[in-house]
Every structure is written in C-alpha cells, then in structure tokens.
Coordinates of C-alpha atoms in Angstrom, one line a residue:
X1 CA 40.2 -29.0 48.2
X2 CA 38.5 -30.8 45.8
X3 CA 35.2 -30.8 48.3
X4 CA 35.2 -26.9 48.5
X5 CA 35.6 -26.7 44.8
X6 CA 32.6 -28.8 44.6
X7 CA 30.6 -26.8 46.9
X8 CA 31.2 -23.7 45.3
X9 CA 30.1 -25.2 42.1
X10 CA 26.9 -26.4 43.5
X11 CA 26.4 -22.8 45.2
X12 CA 26.8 -21.6 41.6
X13 CA 24.3 -23.8 39.9
X14 CA 21.6 -22.8 42.6
X15 CA 22.1 -19.0 42.2
X16 CA 22.0 -19.7 38.2
X17 CA 18.5 -21.7 38.8
X18 CA 17.4 -19.1 41.3
X19 CA 18.2 -16.1 38.6
X20 CA 16.3 -18.1 35.9
X21 CA 13.5 -18.8 38.2
X22 CA 12.8 -15.3 38.9
X23 CA 13.1 -14.2 35.3
X24 CA 10.6 -16.7 34.4
X25 CA 7.0 -15.6 35.7
X26 CA 4.8 -18.3 36.5
X27 CA 1.8 -19.0 34.6
X28 CA -1.4 -17.5 35.6
X29 CA -4.4 -19.8 36.5
X30 CA -6.4 -17.7 34.2
X31 CA -4.1 -19.2 31.0
X32 CA -4.0 -22.5 32.7
X33 CA -8.1 -22.8 32.3
X34 CA -7.4 -22.6 28.4
X35 CA -8.6 -26.1 27.7
X36 CA -11.8 -25.9 29.9
X37 CA -12.5 -22.4 29.6
X38 CA -11.1 -20.6 26.6
X39 CA -13.3 -19.6 23.3
X40 CA -11.9 -22.5 21.3
X41 CA -12.7 -25.4 23.5
X42 CA -16.2 -23.7 25.1
X43 CA -17.3 -21.6 22.3
X44 CA -16.2 -22.5 19.0
X45 CA -16.1 -26.4 19.7
X46 CA -19.0 -26.3 21.7
X47 CA -21.5 -24.5 19.9
X48 CA -20.3 -22.6 16.6
X49 CA -19.1 -25.5 14.7
X50 CA -22.8 -26.9 14.9
X51 CA -24.2 -23.6 13.6
X52 CA -23.2 -22.3 10.3
X53 CA -24.8 -18.9 10.7
X54 CA -23.1 -18.0 13.7
X55 CA -19.7 -19.4 12.9
X56 CA -19.5 -17.2 9.6
X57 CA -20.6 -14.3 12.0
X58 CA -17.7 -15.0 14.5
X59 CA -14.8 -15.8 11.5
X60 CA -16.5 -13.9 8.6
X61 CA -15.9 -17.5 6.8
X62 CA -18.0 -20.5 6.8
X63 CA -16.6 -23.7 8.2
X64 CA -15.6 -25.3 4.5
X65 CA -13.4 -21.9 3.8
X66 CA -11.9 -22.1 7.5
X67 CA -10.9 -25.5 6.8
X68 CA -9.5 -24.9 3.6
X69 CA -7.5 -22.3 4.9
X70 CA -6.1 -24.2 7.6
X71 CA -5.5 -27.1 5.1
X72 CA -3.0 -24.5 3.3
X73 CA -1.3 -23.2 6.6
X74 CA -1.5 -26.1 8.9
X75 CA 2.2 -27.5 8.2
X76 CA 3.8 -24.3 8.7
X77 CA 2.4 -23.2 11.8
X78 CA 2.3 -26.5 13.6
X79 CA 4.5 -26.5 17.0
X80 CA 6.1 -29.6 18.4
X81 CA 5.8 -30.5 21.9
X82 CA 8.2 -29.8 24.4
X83 CA 9.1 -30.8 27.9
X84 CA 7.7 -26.9 29.1
X85 CA 4.7 -26.9 26.5
X86 CA 3.4 -30.7 26.2
X87 CA 0.4 -29.5 24.5
X88 CA 1.0 -26.8 22.3
X89 CA -1.5 -24.3 21.0
X90 CA -3.1 -25.9 17.6
X91 CA -3.1 -24.5 14.0
X92 CA -7.0 -24.6 14.5
X93 CA -6.9 -22.4 17.4
X94 CA -4.0 -19.8 15.8
X95 CA -5.9 -19.5 12.8
X96 CA -9.3 -18.9 14.9
X97 CA -7.5 -16.2 17.0
X98 CA -6.2 -14.6 14.0
X99 CA -9.3 -14.6 12.0
X100 CA -11.3 -13.0 15.1
X101 CA -8.7 -10.3 15.4
X102 CA -9.3 -9.5 11.6
X103 CA -12.9 -9.6 12.4
X104 CA -13.5 -7.7 15.0
X105 CA -9.8 -5.5 15.5
X106 CA -10.0 -6.6 19.2
X107 CA -6.8 -5.8 21.4
X108 CA -4.7 -8.5 22.3
X109 CA -5.6 -8.2 25.9
X110 CA -9.1 -8.4 25.3
X111 CA -8.2 -11.7 23.1
X112 CA -6.2 -13.0 25.7
X113 CA -8.8 -13.2 28.3
X114 CA -11.3 -14.7 25.7
X115 CA -8.7 -17.4 24.5
X116 CA -6.6 -17.6 27.6
X117 CA -3.7 -17.2 26.0
X118 CA -1.1 -14.4 26.9
X119 CA -1.5 -11.5 25.0
X120 CA 2.4 -11.6 24.3
X121 CA 1.8 -14.6 22.6
X122 CA -1.2 -13.8 20.6
X123 CA 1.0 -11.0 19.2
X124 CA 3.5 -14.0 18.0
X125 CA 0.6 -16.0 16.7
X126 CA -0.7 -13.1 14.7
X127 CA 2.3 -12.6 13.4
X128 CA 3.3 -15.7 12.4
X129 CA 0.1 -16.6 11.0
X130 CA -0.4 -13.6 8.8
X131 CA 2.7 -14.1 7.1
X132 CA 1.8 -18.1 6.5
X133 CA -1.5 -17.0 5.0
X134 CA 0.1 -14.3 2.9
X135 CA 2.4 -16.8 1.4
X136 CA -0.1 -19.3 0.4
X137 CA -3.4 -16.9 -0.2
X138 CA -1.8 -14.7 -2.7
X139 CA -1.1 -17.4 -5.3
X140 CA -4.7 -18.4 -5.1
X141 CA -6.9 -15.0 -5.0
X142 CA -4.2 -12.5 -6.1
X143 CA -2.3 -14.0 -8.8
X144 CA -0.6 -12.3 -11.4
X145 CA -2.7 -9.8 -12.8
X146 CA -0.7 -10.5 -16.7
X147 CA -2.2 -13.8 -16.4
X148 CA -5.8 -12.3 -16.0
X149 CA -8.3 -12.0 -19.2
X150 CA -8.8 -8.4 -19.2
X151 CA -11.1 -8.6 -22.4
X152 CA -13.6 -10.0 -20.0
X153 CA -12.9 -7.2 -17.1
X154 CA -13.6 -4.6 -19.9
X155 CA -16.9 -6.5 -20.9
X156 CA -18.5 -6.4 -17.5
X157 CA -17.5 -2.8 -17.0
X158 CA -19.4 -2.0 -20.0
X159 CA -22.2 -4.5 -18.9
X160 CA -22.6 -3.1 -15.3
X161 CA -21.0 0.4 -15.3
X162 CA -21.8 1.7 -18.9
X163 CA -17.9 2.7 -19.4
X164 CA -16.3 1.2 -22.9
X165 CA -12.9 -0.6 -23.0
X166 CA -12.4 0.1 -19.1
X167 CA -10.6 -3.0 -17.4
X168 CA -10.1 -1.7 -13.9
X169 CA -10.5 1.3 -11.5
X170 CA -7.4 2.3 -9.3
X171 CA -7.8 4.2 -5.9
X172 CA -5.8 4.3 -2.8
X173 CA -6.4 4.6 1.0
X174 CA -4.4 5.8 3.9
X175 CA -4.7 3.0 6.6
X176 CA -4.6 4.3 10.0
X177 CA -1.8 2.6 12.4
X178 CA -0.6 3.5 15.8
X179 CA 2.7 5.1 15.9
X180 CA 5.6 2.8 15.4
X181 CA 8.5 2.8 17.4
X182 CA 11.6 4.8 16.4
X183 CA 10.1 5.7 13.1
X184 CA 9.9 9.3 13.5
X185 CA 7.7 10.9 10.9
X186 CA 7.9 8.5 8.4
X187 CA 4.6 7.4 8.8
X188 CA 2.7 10.8 9.9
X189 CA 0.7 11.9 6.8
X190 CA -0.8 15.2 6.1
X191 CA -4.2 14.6 7.6
X192 CA -2.3 14.4 10.8
X193 CA -2.2 10.8 12.0
X194 CA 0.1 7.7 11.3
X195 CA -0.7 5.7 8.2
X196 CA 0.7 3.0 5.8
X197 CA -0.8 3.2 2.0
X198 CA -3.1 0.6 0.3
X199 CA -3.0 1.1 -3.2
X200 CA -5.2 -1.0 -5.4
X201 CA -6.8 -1.7 -8.8
X202 CA -10.3 -3.2 -8.4
X203 CA -12.7 -4.9 -11.2
X204 CA -16.3 -4.6 -12.2
X205 CA -17.2 -6.8 -9.1
X206 CA -15.5 -5.2 -6.4
X207 CA -12.5 -7.7 -6.5
X208 CA -9.1 -6.8 -6.1
X209 CA -6.8 -7.0 -8.9
X210 CA -3.8 -5.7 -8.0
X211 CA -2.7 -4.2 -4.5
X212 CA 0.7 -2.3 -3.4
X213 CA 0.9 -2.2 0.0
X214 CA 3.6 -0.3 2.5
X215 CA 4.0 3.2 1.2
X216 CA 4.9 5.6 3.9
X217 CA 1.9 8.0 4.7
X218 CA 3.9 10.9 4.5
X219 CA 4.6 10.6 0.9
X220 CA 2.9 12.6 -1.7
X221 CA -0.4 10.8 -2.7
X222 CA 0.8 11.1 -6.5
X223 CA 4.3 10.4 -5.9
X224 CA 3.0 6.8 -4.2
X225 CA 1.4 5.7 -7.5
X226 CA 4.5 6.7 -9.6
X227 CA 6.9 4.8 -7.8
X228 CA 4.8 1.9 -6.9
X229 CA 5.1 -1.6 -8.7
X230 CA 1.8 -1.2 -10.9
X231 CA 2.2 2.8 -11.5
X232 CA 5.7 2.0 -13.3
X233 CA 4.5 -1.5 -15.2
X234 CA 1.6 1.1 -16.5
X235 CA 3.5 4.0 -17.2
X236 CA 6.6 2.1 -18.8
X237 CA 4.4 -0.2 -21.1
X238 CA 5.0 -3.4 -19.1
X239 CA 1.4 -4.1 -17.8
X240 CA -0.5 -6.3 -20.6
X241 CA -3.4 -4.0 -22.1
X242 CA -5.5 -5.9 -24.5
X243 CA -5.4 -4.4 -28.1
X244 CA -7.0 -1.2 -28.8
X245 CA -10.4 -1.7 -29.9
X246 CA -13.5 0.0 -31.5
X247 CA -16.0 1.8 -28.8
X248 CA -19.3 0.3 -28.9
X249 CA -21.5 1.1 -32.2
X250 CA -18.9 3.0 -33.8
X251 CA -15.5 2.4 -35.7
X252 CA -13.5 4.7 -33.7
X253 CA -10.5 2.5 -32.3
X254 CA -9.0 3.8 -28.5
X255 CA -7.0 1.9 -25.6
X256 CA -8.1 0.1 -23.0
X257 CA -8.0 2.2 -19.9
X258 CA -7.9 2.2 -16.0
X259 CA -10.2 4.7 -14.0
X260 CA -8.5 6.9 -11.5
X261 CA -9.3 10.1 -9.5
X262 CA -7.3 13.5 -9.5
X263 CA -4.4 12.1 -7.5
X264 CA -3.3 9.9 -10.8
X265 CA -1.4 11.1 -13.8
X266 CA -3.7 11.5 -17.0
X267 CA -2.1 9.1 -19.2
X268 CA -2.7 7.1 -22.5
X269 CA -4.1 4.3 -20.0
X270 CA -5.1 6.1 -17.2
X271 CA -8.0 8.5 -17.4
X272 CA -9.0 11.1 -14.8
X273 CA -12.0 13.5 -14.3
X274 CA -11.8 16.8 -15.6
X275 CA -11.0 19.7 -13.0
X276 CA -14.2 21.4 -11.7
X277 CA -12.7 24.6 -13.3
X278 CA -12.8 23.5 -16.7
X279 CA -15.8 21.3 -16.5
X280 CA -17.9 24.2 -15.1
X281 CA -20.3 25.4 -18.3
X282 CA -18.9 22.6 -20.3
X283 CA -22.1 19.9 -20.3
X284 CA -20.0 17.3 -22.1
X285 CA -17.0 17.5 -19.8
X286 CA -19.3 17.4 -16.8
X287 CA -21.2 14.1 -18.4
X288 CA -17.6 12.3 -18.8
X289 CA -16.8 13.3 -15.3
X290 CA -20.1 11.8 -13.9
X291 CA -20.0 8.7 -16.0
X292 CA -16.1 8.0 -15.0
X293 CA -17.2 8.7 -11.3
X294 CA -19.7 6.4 -11.4
X295 CA -17.7 3.6 -13.0
X296 CA -14.7 4.3 -10.3
X297 CA -17.1 3.7 -7.7
X298 CA -16.4 0.2 -7.9
X299 CA -13.1 1.2 -5.7
X300 CA -15.1 2.8 -2.8
X301 CA -17.3 0.1 -3.0
X302 CA -14.4 -2.5 -2.7
X303 CA -12.7 -0.4 0.3
X304 CA -16.4 0.0 1.8
X305 CA -16.9 -4.0 1.8
X306 CA -13.1 -4.6 3.1
X307 CA -13.8 -2.5 6.1
X308 CA -17.4 -3.9 6.7
X309 CA -16.2 -7.0 7.1
X310 CA -12.8 -7.0 8.5
X311 CA -13.4 -4.4 11.4
X312 CA -10.0 -4.3 12.2
X313 CA -9.9 -1.1 9.9
X314 CA -12.5 0.8 12.3
X315 CA -9.6 1.7 14.4
X316 CA -5.5 2.4 14.0
X317 CA -4.0 -0.9 13.7
X318 CA -1.5 -1.1 16.8
X319 CA 1.1 -3.9 15.2
X320 CA 4.5 -3.2 13.8
X321 CA 4.7 -1.9 10.3
X322 CA 5.4 -5.1 8.4
X323 CA 2.9 -7.2 9.7
X324 CA 0.4 -4.3 9.1
X325 CA 1.4 -5.0 5.3
X326 CA 0.7 -8.9 5.5
X327 CA -2.6 -7.7 7.3
X328 CA -3.5 -5.7 4.4
X329 CA -2.4 -8.5 1.7
X330 CA -4.7 -11.3 3.7
X331 CA -7.7 -9.2 4.1
X332 CA -7.7 -8.4 0.3
X333 CA -7.1 -12.2 -0.4
X334 CA -9.9 -13.0 2.0
X335 CA -12.1 -10.4 0.4
X336 CA -11.8 -12.0 -2.9
X337 CA -12.4 -15.2 -2.0
X338 CA -15.7 -14.3 -0.2
X339 CA -16.6 -12.1 -3.4
X340 CA -15.8 -15.2 -5.6
X341 CA -18.3 -17.1 -3.5
X342 CA -15.5 -19.9 -3.2
X343 CA -16.9 -23.1 -1.3
X344 CA -19.9 -21.4 -0.7
X345 CA -23.0 -24.1 -0.9
X346 CA -25.3 -21.8 -3.1
X347 CA -22.6 -20.2 -5.1
X348 CA -23.3 -16.6 -4.3
X349 CA -21.2 -14.2 -2.6
X350 CA -21.5 -14.0 1.0
X351 CA -21.5 -10.4 1.0
X352 CA -23.2 -8.0 -1.3
X353 CA -23.0 -4.2 -1.4
X354 CA -25.2 -2.1 0.7
X355 CA -25.9 1.4 1.7
X356 CA -24.1 0.4 5.1
X357 CA -20.9 -0.5 3.4
X358 CA -20.6 2.7 1.8
X359 CA -20.2 4.8 4.8
X360 CA -17.1 6.8 5.2
X361 CA -14.7 5.1 7.3
X362 CA -12.5 7.6 9.2
X363 CA -9.8 4.9 9.3
X364 CA -9.4 4.6 5.6
X365 CA -8.9 8.1 4.1
X366 CA -8.5 8.7 0.2
X367 CA -5.9 10.2 -1.8
X368 CA -6.3 14.0 -2.5
X369 CA -4.5 16.4 -4.7
X370 CA -3.4 16.3 -8.5
X371 CA -1.7 13.7 -10.0
X372 CA 1.1 15.9 -11.7
X373 CA 2.1 16.5 -15.3
X374 CA -0.6 15.9 -18.3
X375 CA 0.3 13.4 -21.0
X376 CA -0.7 14.7 -24.6
X377 CA -1.7 11.0 -25.6
X378 CA -3.7 11.0 -22.3
X379 CA -5.7 14.4 -23.5
X380 CA -6.4 12.9 -26.8
X381 CA -8.0 9.8 -25.5
X382 CA -9.9 11.5 -22.7
X383 CA -11.8 13.7 -25.3
X384 CA -12.5 10.8 -27.5
X385 CA -14.5 9.3 -24.4
X386 CA -15.8 12.8 -23.5
X387 CA -17.4 13.1 -27.3
X388 CA -18.7 9.7 -27.1
X389 CA -20.2 10.1 -24.2
X390 CA -21.8 13.2 -25.4
X391 CA -23.1 11.5 -28.6
X392 CA -23.7 7.9 -29.7
X393 CA -22.6 6.6 -26.1
X394 CA -24.9 8.8 -24.2
X395 CA -27.5 7.1 -21.8
X396 CA -30.8 8.5 -20.8
X397 CA -29.8 8.7 -17.3
X398 CA -26.9 10.5 -17.4
X399 CA -26.6 14.1 -16.4

C-alpha cells in the first residue's frame, strides 16, 4: 500500500514538473549572446565610452550626466542574483535601454534585437526605470514653483522678450498615444486620435517650471487648465506671484502675469490675446497680440526642443498610460538638466533653439478653443499692457 502511494506521489511530481517546463519557454539563443554580442557590451562599452560625441548622440546625455543619473537610481533598480538569473541585468544597462528608448522611440521588439533582451522584459525595465527616475529627478530639476525667484524670471522675460512683469508662459499639448486597453473613449480627442495631455509653464529660457500630466484627451482644453493643480493655484490665489510692480519707465502698478493663448481664461494674473474680430482695425490691440505671441513663443520652442531631443514623441507612444505620465515627467526633467548645462564641461547648454526645432510635430498638438468666461480684473490689466505697448513701451520693430 505504501509503495503504491509513493509511486503515485512520484508520478504527480513528474506531471507537475512537466507542466512547469511546458509553461516556461526555453530561452532563445539570441538572448544568450547578450554578454558577447549585445549593444551594451559591444557598442556602448566597446566604442561609445571612449567617444564623447557619439556617446551623447546615442543617449542625449554626456557621460558625466549619464553616471550622475545612474548614481541616483542604481540602488533602487539593482536586482539580486538568483539560481535562474545568476547574472541579472545591471542598473547601467537598464538605464541605457531606457534612455535609448526615449532618444529614438524604437519599439521594444527592435530594442530587443539590439540589446539581446526579450521585448517583454524590456517593457518591465522601461516601466520600472522611468518610475524611479521620476522619483529622483523631480526634486532636483522640477522643484516646487513656490521656491523659485520669480522676480528674476520676470527680468529675463523683459530682457529677452520685451514683455514686462511676465514670469512664465503657459501652454498645453496633446501627446499622441496608442489606444490603451479597456479605456473606451477616455483618451480619444476631438482631433480624432488618442492622447494624454501635457500642460506646462515655461520660463524665458525654455525651461519647464511646472507641469501637469495625465488629463484625458477627450476633455475640453479649457477645462483641463481649470481642473489642473496649477490652474487651481493661480485662480485661487495660492500660487505665489511677486508683488505688483510698476511697468518700466512708468509709475503704473500692475500684477505679474502668465502669458497664454485663447484656450486659457483671462484673469488678473493670466493674459491672453484679443480675439481676431476685436483686434481687426485696432492697431493697439494688434500690437498687444503680437508682443504677447512673441513672448509666449517660448512654450512652442520648449516643446519643440523636447521632441527634437527625445524622439519618442515623434510617433504614438505605445505603453500604459501611467508609464506615459512617468515618461513625460522624466523627459521634462532631463530637458531642464540639459538647458541648465548641468555637468557640462563648457558650461553651455547642449542644444540651442534652431529652425529645425520649430517644425510642427503632429504627435504633439496644441490646445484650441476658447478659455471661457472673461474676468473683469483681467480685462483691466490687459488694457493697461495694451496702452503701454502702444506708447512708452513701444519698440521700433513692433507691428
């Protein structure tokens, strides 16, 4: 009797082992060559580490920036060796895969052939690495806006863009994504594609000062700002604007403002252009619209630079919505790091705005529509700026 029971148990163990072996697919020979033929060992360690120019072209970061970022996240993405994975993928290689994905937007299947890592595991690597990068980069390169010296930001706008008492410009983009599973029409916008929204405030140097990420593409553009954290802080007086000050060359006291387009609500601290209908035949309104649009151009330049460096924005992003949010935040942080010339040998920003960056990116579309109700105090502030630009604040080249 005991022998029969033991025999049955052995048969059960054998069946269970066979079942597990069937479920676990054998590792492809392609991935077994990762240490000898993969991008990381052959291309990166073999060539790029000795060539500063090619290293930056490949990762968009120089070597000092790469290893600085690695030092922030290394301990959090390090895996302990196991019986099955005696040599787990290193944090350095995980960061390399993630940065290459951001730089090119290649599919995970394409990266799998290059790095000799299965595409399913690359998706896990990218997801985990982006989450840790967001956690560690935001405090450094996207700090709390209320800790920023906006007086200095206002001086930069006046010096570079001839718009006084302006601290930031605001704009939003629909970032095109693949249709998420089981999402219905939440991400389907009026432009007839699926998107998530990036709302950003930008300073005079094309740096992102505050961002709001993750609104559904189907939401109205004006409503996205009103429900966002930054919108609530501005409209409810929580955002710490500098004290009201006089316009240059006058004793006229006006608030400090943020510049937006027609999609944003006119407010004491938010200026938007006059409508085309009201500006038609009124030269002072036309001049105001021109001066505002010229200064607000910093947002388009910032988005252009962002997508020019991180080409993942050049096609619909095919990852989960929560990971898309992390991706957008991380690229904005890296953008700010590059704009600050952080750990640059010559102290200059890696990339400058040029004509190529101003080209329209069909995967990042601007807001449209009207911003809703007009605030009476906002009308008064806008009229003051309008009269100022038409008189003492006029410049020779304005329209």
